[in-house]
Coordinates of C-alpha atoms in Angstrom, one line a residue:
T1 CA 10.8 11.4 3.9
Y2 CA 10.9 7.9 2.5
L3 CA 9.5 5.1 4.7
N4 CA 9.7 1.3 4.0
Y5 CA 7.0 -1.0 5.4
I6 CA 6.0 -4.5 4.6
E7 CA 2.2 -4.8 4.7
L8 CA -0.2 -7.7 5.5
P9 CA -3.7 -6.7 4.2
I10 CA -7.0 -8.5 5.1
N11 CA -9.6 -7.6 2.5
V12 CA -13.1 -8.5 1.4
G13 CA -13.9 -8.1 -2.3
Y14 CA -16.8 -8.2 -4.7
K15 CA -16.7 -9.1 -8.4
F16 CA -19.2 -7.4 -10.7
A17 CA -20.4 -9.0 -14.0
K18 CA -19.3 -12.6 -13.4
E19 CA -20.9 -13.8 -16.6
N20 CA -18.9 -11.3 -18.7
I21 CA -15.3 -11.8 -19.9
N22 CA -14.4 -8.3 -18.5
R23 CA -14.8 -7.9 -14.8
F24 CA -14.7 -5.0 -12.3
I25 CA -13.5 -6.0 -8.8
I26 CA -13.5 -3.8 -5.7
T27 CA -11.9 -4.8 -2.3
A28 CA -11.6 -3.0 1.0
G29 CA -10.2 -4.0 4.4
F30 CA -7.5 -3.4 7.0
Y31 CA -3.8 -3.9 7.1
A32 CA -1.0 -4.3 9.6
A33 CA 2.5 -3.1 8.6
Y34 CA 6.0 -3.4 10.0
G35 CA 8.6 -0.6 9.3
F36 CA 12.1 -1.8 8.4
G37 CA 13.8 1.2 6.9
G38 CA 13.6 4.7 5.5
K39 CA 15.4 8.0 5.2
V40 CA 15.0 11.7 5.4
V41 CA 16.8 13.7 2.8
Y42 CA 17.6 17.4 3.3
Y43 CA 18.4 19.0 -0.1
N44 CA 21.4 21.3 -0.1
S45 CA 22.5 19.8 3.3
P46 CA 23.6 16.2 2.8
D47 CA 25.2 16.0 6.3
R48 CA 21.7 16.2 7.9
T49 CA 20.4 13.1 6.0
K50 CA 19.0 10.5 8.5
R51 CA 18.6 6.8 7.9
N52 CA 16.9 3.9 9.7
L53 CA 14.0 5.9 10.9
H54 CA 12.3 3.0 12.7
R55 CA 15.1 2.3 15.3
S56 CA 14.5 2.8 19.0
D57 CA 16.1 6.3 18.7
G58 CA 14.3 7.0 15.4
W59 CA 11.5 9.3 14.6
Y60 CA 8.8 6.7 13.5
K61 CA 7.0 3.8 15.1
R62 CA 7.7 0.3 13.7
I63 CA 4.1 -0.9 13.7
D64 CA 1.4 0.7 11.6
I65 CA -2.3 -0.2 11.2
G66 CA -4.8 1.2 8.7
F67 CA -7.3 0.6 6.0
N68 CA -7.0 0.1 2.2
V69 CA -9.2 0.1 -0.9
N70 CA -8.4 -1.5 -4.2
T71 CA -10.2 -1.5 -7.5
M72 CA -9.3 -3.7 -10.4
F73 CA -10.5 -4.1 -14.0
E74 CA -9.8 -7.5 -15.5
I75 CA -10.0 -7.8 -19.3
K76 CA -10.8 -11.1 -21.0
K77 CA -9.5 -13.0 -17.9
R78 CA -6.0 -12.4 -19.2
F79 CA -4.7 -9.0 -18.0
G80 CA -5.9 -5.8 -16.3
V81 CA -5.2 -2.7 -14.4
R82 CA -5.3 -2.1 -10.6
F83 CA -5.5 1.0 -8.4
D84 CA -4.8 1.0 -4.6
Y85 CA -5.1 3.4 -1.7
S86 CA -3.9 2.8 1.9
R87 CA -4.0 5.2 4.9
S88 CA -2.8 4.6 8.4
I89 CA -5.3 5.1 11.2
N90 CA -2.8 5.9 14.0
D91 CA -0.1 8.4 14.3
I92 CA 3.2 6.9 13.1
S93 CA 5.5 9.5 14.7
K94 CA 7.0 8.9 18.2
P95 CA 5.0 10.5 21.0
Y96 CA 7.7 12.9 22.0
Y97 CA 7.6 14.8 18.7
Q98 CA 5.3 17.8 18.2
W99 CA 3.8 16.7 14.8
K100 CA 1.4 14.0 13.9
E101 CA 2.0 12.0 10.7
N102 CA 0.0 9.3 8.8
N103 CA 1.0 7.1 5.9
N104 CA -0.9 7.7 2.6
V105 CA 0.0 5.3 -0.2
F106 CA -1.3 5.4 -3.8
G107 CA -0.6 2.5 -6.1
F108 CA -1.1 1.6 -9.7
S109 CA -0.2 -1.6 -11.5
L110 CA -0.7 -3.4 -14.8
F111 CA -0.9 -7.2 -14.6
W112 CA -1.4 -10.3 -16.7
Y113 CA -1.9 -14.0 -15.9
L114 CA 0.7 -16.5 -17.1
N115 CA -1.7 -19.4 -17.4
K116 CA -5.0 -19.4 -19.1
R117 CA -7.7 -18.9 -16.5
K118 CA -10.4 -21.5 -16.2
S119 CA -13.9 -20.3 -15.7
V120 CA -15.7 -21.8 -12.7
K121 CA -19.4 -22.7 -13.2
E122 CA -21.6 -22.0 -10.2

């Protein structure tokens, strides 16, 4: 099962070691998401493949809410690495189905800043 959501997170974060060039940042918060697509693939049975799972006759609800946690390590204020985890709080399957399902999303990214970052003096 592949589900597509667009997510709007609201997070609060904390930066460790502000005086250092390298920084560790952690954030946590909640999100609201809107489902706009997806599909179920049955291997060895292509005629059973289902698409657009969020329609009114689909298997999954369009709206999802949950929590997320992110950690980021920034190196020399130029580039870094980020890890993300999100989990839905409510059941995303329609009420007339017998199973209960939640979204679990893991993310990993490498990033860099295009412009040189200016340090802000407090």
